[in-house]
């Protein structure tokens, strides 16, 4: 007998209680279970073959499960933690939560690259033909774009300016072009810095033809992909672009997280709104109207930041790892559902 990986049917290894069944009952139950679970036959078909009612078949199958004659195992790829994923989804009221196993030696590393690979597969499920896909800057979104191998035809738009601090950690424009290439759709990149010296310069750039064209798509985005940063060096793009005085100022406001150049306190409320006026980025009000906003963020150090952004109501789905998930499952009081998109700051 060839059994599947998911279902094991055995007439010899039944539990002690199953031994109360006579040998004929055991053989018949094993045969019915084999037909139903491994061969995909219906209860009616099995009933006809064995000359019994379909109700008798149902009772036999139920008894086989109760007495350990049939064992059902649910397996997902080893890198996915189904139990944590479901628990995290339920705790935050998310539409989707995917938790990836993080190697012990990488627990302190923010946003392991495998998060991007899993997020690429998730986008392949979520994006439909004709959608408008928005990509915000972030190492994890860049990794995600590099891993994309399937997307239905869709328009791809950049949601934030680029981060250019003379490092190799760039690629927002390339990520947008890569996603558009895979989907066969149009690309709308933004060739401008994320953070400008003042609000006037940022406003002037927003009216430049190419940037304005990308901004026109912000209200049409149906699926958005964003990253989350903690308020500390190397884990927040905005933090690294500011002066020491500016960092101290925003820290005094209680900033705990950054997402798409917007700052949030531990309760998910926006702080430092003046910073947004200097940034080339999608507005939070626009993100709140996007039907599906997927955040990619992981690592134990990012746990508090992820919790803060999830409490903002801006994110509907999350791709993270086990070290961050373990923090999130015990982080403060149970949050409201992420699918309640109301602004925690109020009207």
XYZ file of C-alpha atoms in Angstrom:
347
model
C 0.000 0.000 0.000
C 1.285 3.434 -0.898
C 0.177 5.954 1.716
C 0.343 9.704 1.230
C 2.629 11.951 3.249
C -0.351 13.602 4.907
C -2.437 10.577 5.913
C -1.292 7.312 7.431
C -3.753 4.402 7.479
C -2.703 1.302 9.368
C -4.612 -1.732 10.600
C -1.682 -3.015 12.621
C -0.673 -0.015 14.750
C -4.066 0.932 16.112
C -4.204 2.104 19.717
C -5.286 -0.056 22.643
C -8.912 1.063 22.382
C -8.987 0.088 18.714
C -8.165 -3.501 19.667
C -11.713 -3.798 21.035
C -12.769 -3.969 17.391
C -12.831 -7.469 16.000
C -10.439 -8.424 13.192
C -13.174 -8.227 10.549
C -14.164 -4.761 11.783
C -10.540 -3.645 11.773
C -9.956 -4.871 8.240
C -13.166 -3.306 6.972
C -12.473 0.013 8.716
C -8.929 0.126 7.318
C -10.231 -0.635 3.835
C -12.913 2.048 4.025
C -10.434 4.570 5.374
C -8.014 3.731 2.583
C -10.721 4.288 -0.020
C -11.840 7.597 1.538
C -8.561 9.244 2.559
C -6.059 7.869 0.055
C -8.110 7.039 -3.016
C -10.518 9.969 -2.767
C -13.703 7.928 -3.056
C -16.957 9.336 -1.692
C -18.881 7.791 1.195
C -21.642 6.812 -1.243
C -19.161 4.979 -3.482
C -17.690 3.172 -0.487
C -21.158 2.240 0.765
C -22.028 0.721 -2.616
C -18.791 -1.270 -2.721
C -19.230 -2.731 0.759
C -23.012 -3.096 0.615
C -23.729 -0.850 3.602
C -25.389 2.524 4.094
C -23.393 5.734 3.742
C -24.294 6.439 7.387
C -22.513 3.224 8.365
C -19.471 4.366 6.371
C -19.516 7.723 8.169
C -19.659 6.000 11.565
C -16.801 3.672 10.665
C -14.594 6.547 9.489
C -15.357 8.521 12.637
C -14.537 5.526 14.824
C -11.307 4.946 12.888
C -10.189 8.472 13.770
C -11.259 8.231 17.409
C -9.446 4.923 17.938
C -6.221 5.911 16.169
C -6.739 3.492 13.296
C -6.305 6.527 11.032
C -3.821 9.263 11.790
C -4.003 12.536 9.870
C -0.985 14.823 9.733
C -1.074 18.327 8.308
C 2.286 19.297 6.906
C 3.547 22.534 5.425
C 7.066 23.239 4.120
C 9.599 23.086 6.934
C 10.414 26.791 6.766
C 6.803 27.795 7.495
C 5.435 27.697 11.048
C 1.718 27.077 10.591
C 0.860 27.173 14.299
C 2.504 30.520 14.943
C 1.085 31.888 11.691
C -2.472 31.077 12.696
C -2.016 32.335 16.255
C -0.528 35.620 15.049
C -3.290 36.108 12.496
C -5.925 35.587 15.185
C -4.239 37.831 17.778
C -3.975 40.850 15.486
C -7.023 40.132 13.347
C -4.907 40.002 10.208
C -6.107 38.757 6.851
C -2.899 36.782 6.326
C 0.031 36.055 8.629
C 2.944 33.956 7.421
C 5.659 33.079 9.934
C 8.959 31.768 8.603
C 11.323 29.701 10.703
C 14.390 31.766 11.589
C 17.718 29.990 12.209
C 18.940 30.329 15.793
C 22.089 32.116 14.699
C 20.021 34.739 12.835
C 17.611 35.676 15.626
C 19.170 39.115 16.068
C 19.256 39.848 12.335
C 16.432 42.102 11.135
C 14.528 41.038 8.023
C 16.237 37.772 7.017
C 16.353 37.428 3.224
C 14.055 34.382 3.245
C 11.209 36.689 4.309
C 11.409 38.323 0.895
C 11.232 34.963 -0.838
C 8.103 33.960 1.062
C 6.565 37.402 0.515
C 7.165 37.017 -3.224
C 5.132 33.803 -3.188
C 2.405 35.512 -1.142
C 2.147 38.384 -3.624
C 1.820 35.803 -6.373
C -1.342 34.655 -4.582
C -2.753 38.071 -3.684
C -2.222 40.105 -6.850
C -4.852 39.717 -9.566
C -4.799 40.787 -13.176
C -5.441 44.506 -13.497
C -4.365 45.330 -9.927
C -2.098 48.232 -9.053
C 0.811 47.001 -6.920
C 2.589 49.580 -4.751
C 6.092 48.996 -3.420
C 7.593 51.098 -0.621
C 11.330 51.284 0.014
C 12.861 48.671 2.272
C 15.507 45.970 2.247
C 12.818 43.328 2.632
C 10.770 44.642 -0.315
C 13.905 44.732 -2.437
C 14.609 41.094 -1.511
C 10.981 40.294 -2.296
C 11.158 41.872 -5.750
C 14.364 40.002 -6.547
C 12.643 36.707 -5.660
C 9.515 37.320 -7.762
C 8.977 34.741 -10.469
C 5.251 35.090 -11.101
C 2.760 37.937 -11.095
C -0.364 38.427 -13.200
C -0.412 41.482 -15.479
C -0.552 44.549 -13.221
C 0.696 48.108 -12.888
C 3.565 48.609 -10.434
C 4.135 51.948 -8.717
C 6.804 53.115 -6.280
C 5.300 54.434 -3.028
C 8.331 56.207 -1.570
C 11.408 58.022 -2.735
C 14.776 56.313 -2.668
C 17.212 55.985 0.203
C 20.671 57.035 -0.910
C 23.248 57.284 1.825
C 26.209 56.149 -0.257
C 25.590 52.492 0.617
C 24.670 49.430 -1.392
C 21.288 49.253 0.323
C 19.390 50.781 -2.563
C 17.108 49.431 -5.191
C 13.577 50.876 -4.950
C 13.547 51.769 -8.631
C 15.040 48.414 -9.562
C 12.433 46.627 -7.412
C 9.588 48.383 -9.227
C 11.084 47.621 -12.626
C 11.680 43.996 -11.656
C 8.085 43.491 -10.507
C 6.762 45.136 -13.662
C 9.020 42.965 -15.799
C 7.714 39.784 -14.148
C 4.087 40.891 -14.492
C 4.414 42.380 -17.950
C 2.742 45.571 -16.709
C 3.697 49.235 -16.599
C 6.243 50.568 -14.113
C 6.018 53.955 -12.410
C 9.255 54.547 -10.457
C 10.120 57.664 -8.470
C 13.520 59.189 -9.122
C 13.735 61.329 -6.008
C 15.145 61.053 -2.468
C 12.809 59.889 0.251
C 13.752 62.686 2.649
C 14.317 66.311 1.588
C 15.865 69.187 3.573
C 12.555 71.036 3.918
C 8.842 70.853 3.071
C 9.098 73.376 0.238
C 11.658 71.297 -1.664
C 9.579 68.151 -1.174
C 6.451 69.912 -2.440
C 8.259 71.169 -5.533
C 9.473 67.663 -6.362
C 5.976 66.224 -6.001
C 4.902 68.407 -8.927
C 7.625 67.226 -11.274
C 6.102 65.329 -14.202
C 7.430 61.819 -13.524
C 6.882 61.976 -9.784
C 3.416 63.492 -10.161
C 2.475 60.691 -12.552
C 3.448 58.077 -9.962
C 1.542 59.957 -7.257
C -1.600 59.804 -9.411
C -1.618 56.030 -8.927
C -1.491 56.136 -5.124
C -5.285 56.278 -4.829
C -5.583 53.351 -7.258
C -3.281 50.928 -5.414
C -5.015 47.638 -4.595
C -2.071 45.741 -3.065
C 0.809 47.449 -1.268
C 4.033 45.993 0.064
C 5.813 47.864 2.889
C 8.691 47.446 5.321
C 8.867 48.311 9.023
C 11.806 49.892 10.830
C 12.694 50.194 14.504
C 13.844 53.565 15.818
C 17.526 52.666 16.023
C 20.604 52.804 13.778
C 20.664 50.400 10.867
C 17.049 49.289 11.322
C 15.257 52.484 10.333
C 15.858 54.272 7.059
C 14.513 57.563 8.379
C 16.524 57.341 11.598
C 19.737 56.974 9.617
C 18.960 59.959 7.381
C 18.314 62.430 10.204
C 20.715 64.521 12.257
C 21.417 63.706 15.902
C 19.259 66.650 16.994
C 16.336 65.512 14.837
C 16.596 61.937 16.119
C 16.511 63.167 19.696
C 13.491 65.348 18.937
C 11.427 62.527 17.462
C 12.561 60.127 20.171
C 11.173 62.587 22.716
C 7.786 62.235 21.016
C 7.813 58.512 21.789
C 8.530 57.161 18.307
C 8.749 53.366 18.348
C 8.499 52.500 14.677
C 8.832 53.822 11.141
C 7.006 52.677 8.044
C 7.218 54.389 4.647
C 8.742 57.473 6.321
C 5.838 57.767 8.797
C 6.542 57.535 12.533
C 4.432 55.700 15.147
C 4.436 55.406 18.913
C 4.018 52.099 20.743
C 0.219 52.351 20.541
C 0.239 52.764 16.766
C -0.480 56.508 16.817
C 1.340 58.722 14.343
C 3.894 61.115 15.784
C 6.165 63.659 14.164
C 3.754 64.449 11.364
C 5.924 67.354 10.266
C 8.509 64.861 9.032
C 6.046 63.556 6.457
C 5.906 66.984 4.859
C 9.591 66.650 3.997
C 9.233 63.169 2.532
C 8.347 61.787 -0.866
C 5.945 59.047 0.207
C 2.408 57.753 0.087
C 0.121 59.298 2.724
C -1.168 57.173 5.589
C -4.747 58.057 4.609
C -4.070 56.591 1.186
C -2.528 53.425 2.630
C -5.523 53.000 4.908
C -7.766 52.766 1.829
C -5.635 50.116 0.101
C -7.525 46.785 0.322
C -4.376 44.718 0.996
C -1.254 46.098 2.694
C 1.431 43.469 3.257
C 4.237 44.257 5.696
C 7.505 42.328 5.554
C 9.535 42.559 8.748
C 11.263 40.161 11.106
C 13.928 39.697 13.727
C 13.607 39.942 17.492
C 14.894 43.528 17.522
C 12.002 44.608 15.303
C 9.310 43.035 17.475
C 8.166 46.248 19.218
C 8.164 48.178 15.921
C 6.080 45.543 14.157
C 3.608 45.560 17.042
C 3.313 49.351 16.860
C 2.636 49.417 13.110
C 0.123 46.570 13.326
C -1.761 48.561 15.975
C -1.976 51.520 13.565
C -4.543 49.734 11.396
C -2.537 50.386 8.231
C -1.426 46.787 7.651
C -3.722 43.888 6.767
C -1.168 41.080 6.315
C 2.279 40.250 7.675
C 5.260 38.135 6.660
C 7.619 37.690 9.612
C 9.817 35.137 11.358
C 9.553 33.048 14.509
C 11.728 35.293 16.685
C 9.536 38.331 15.966
C 6.341 36.269 16.202
C 7.245 35.038 19.689
C 7.568 38.632 20.845
C 4.340 39.691 19.161
C 2.285 36.942 20.799
C 2.959 38.428 24.252
C 3.275 42.128 23.382
C 0.985 44.131 25.645
C -2.812 43.989 25.656
C -4.610 42.221 22.829
C -4.796 44.703 19.946
C -7.897 45.516 17.969
C -8.336 43.720 14.657
C -5.984 44.996 11.963
C -8.927 44.781 9.578
C -10.520 47.602 11.552
C -8.835 50.258 9.449
C -9.916 53.200 11.619
C -7.170 55.671 12.446
C -6.134 55.256 16.129
C -5.496 59.011 16.203
C -9.185 59.621 15.548
C -10.713 61.883 12.906
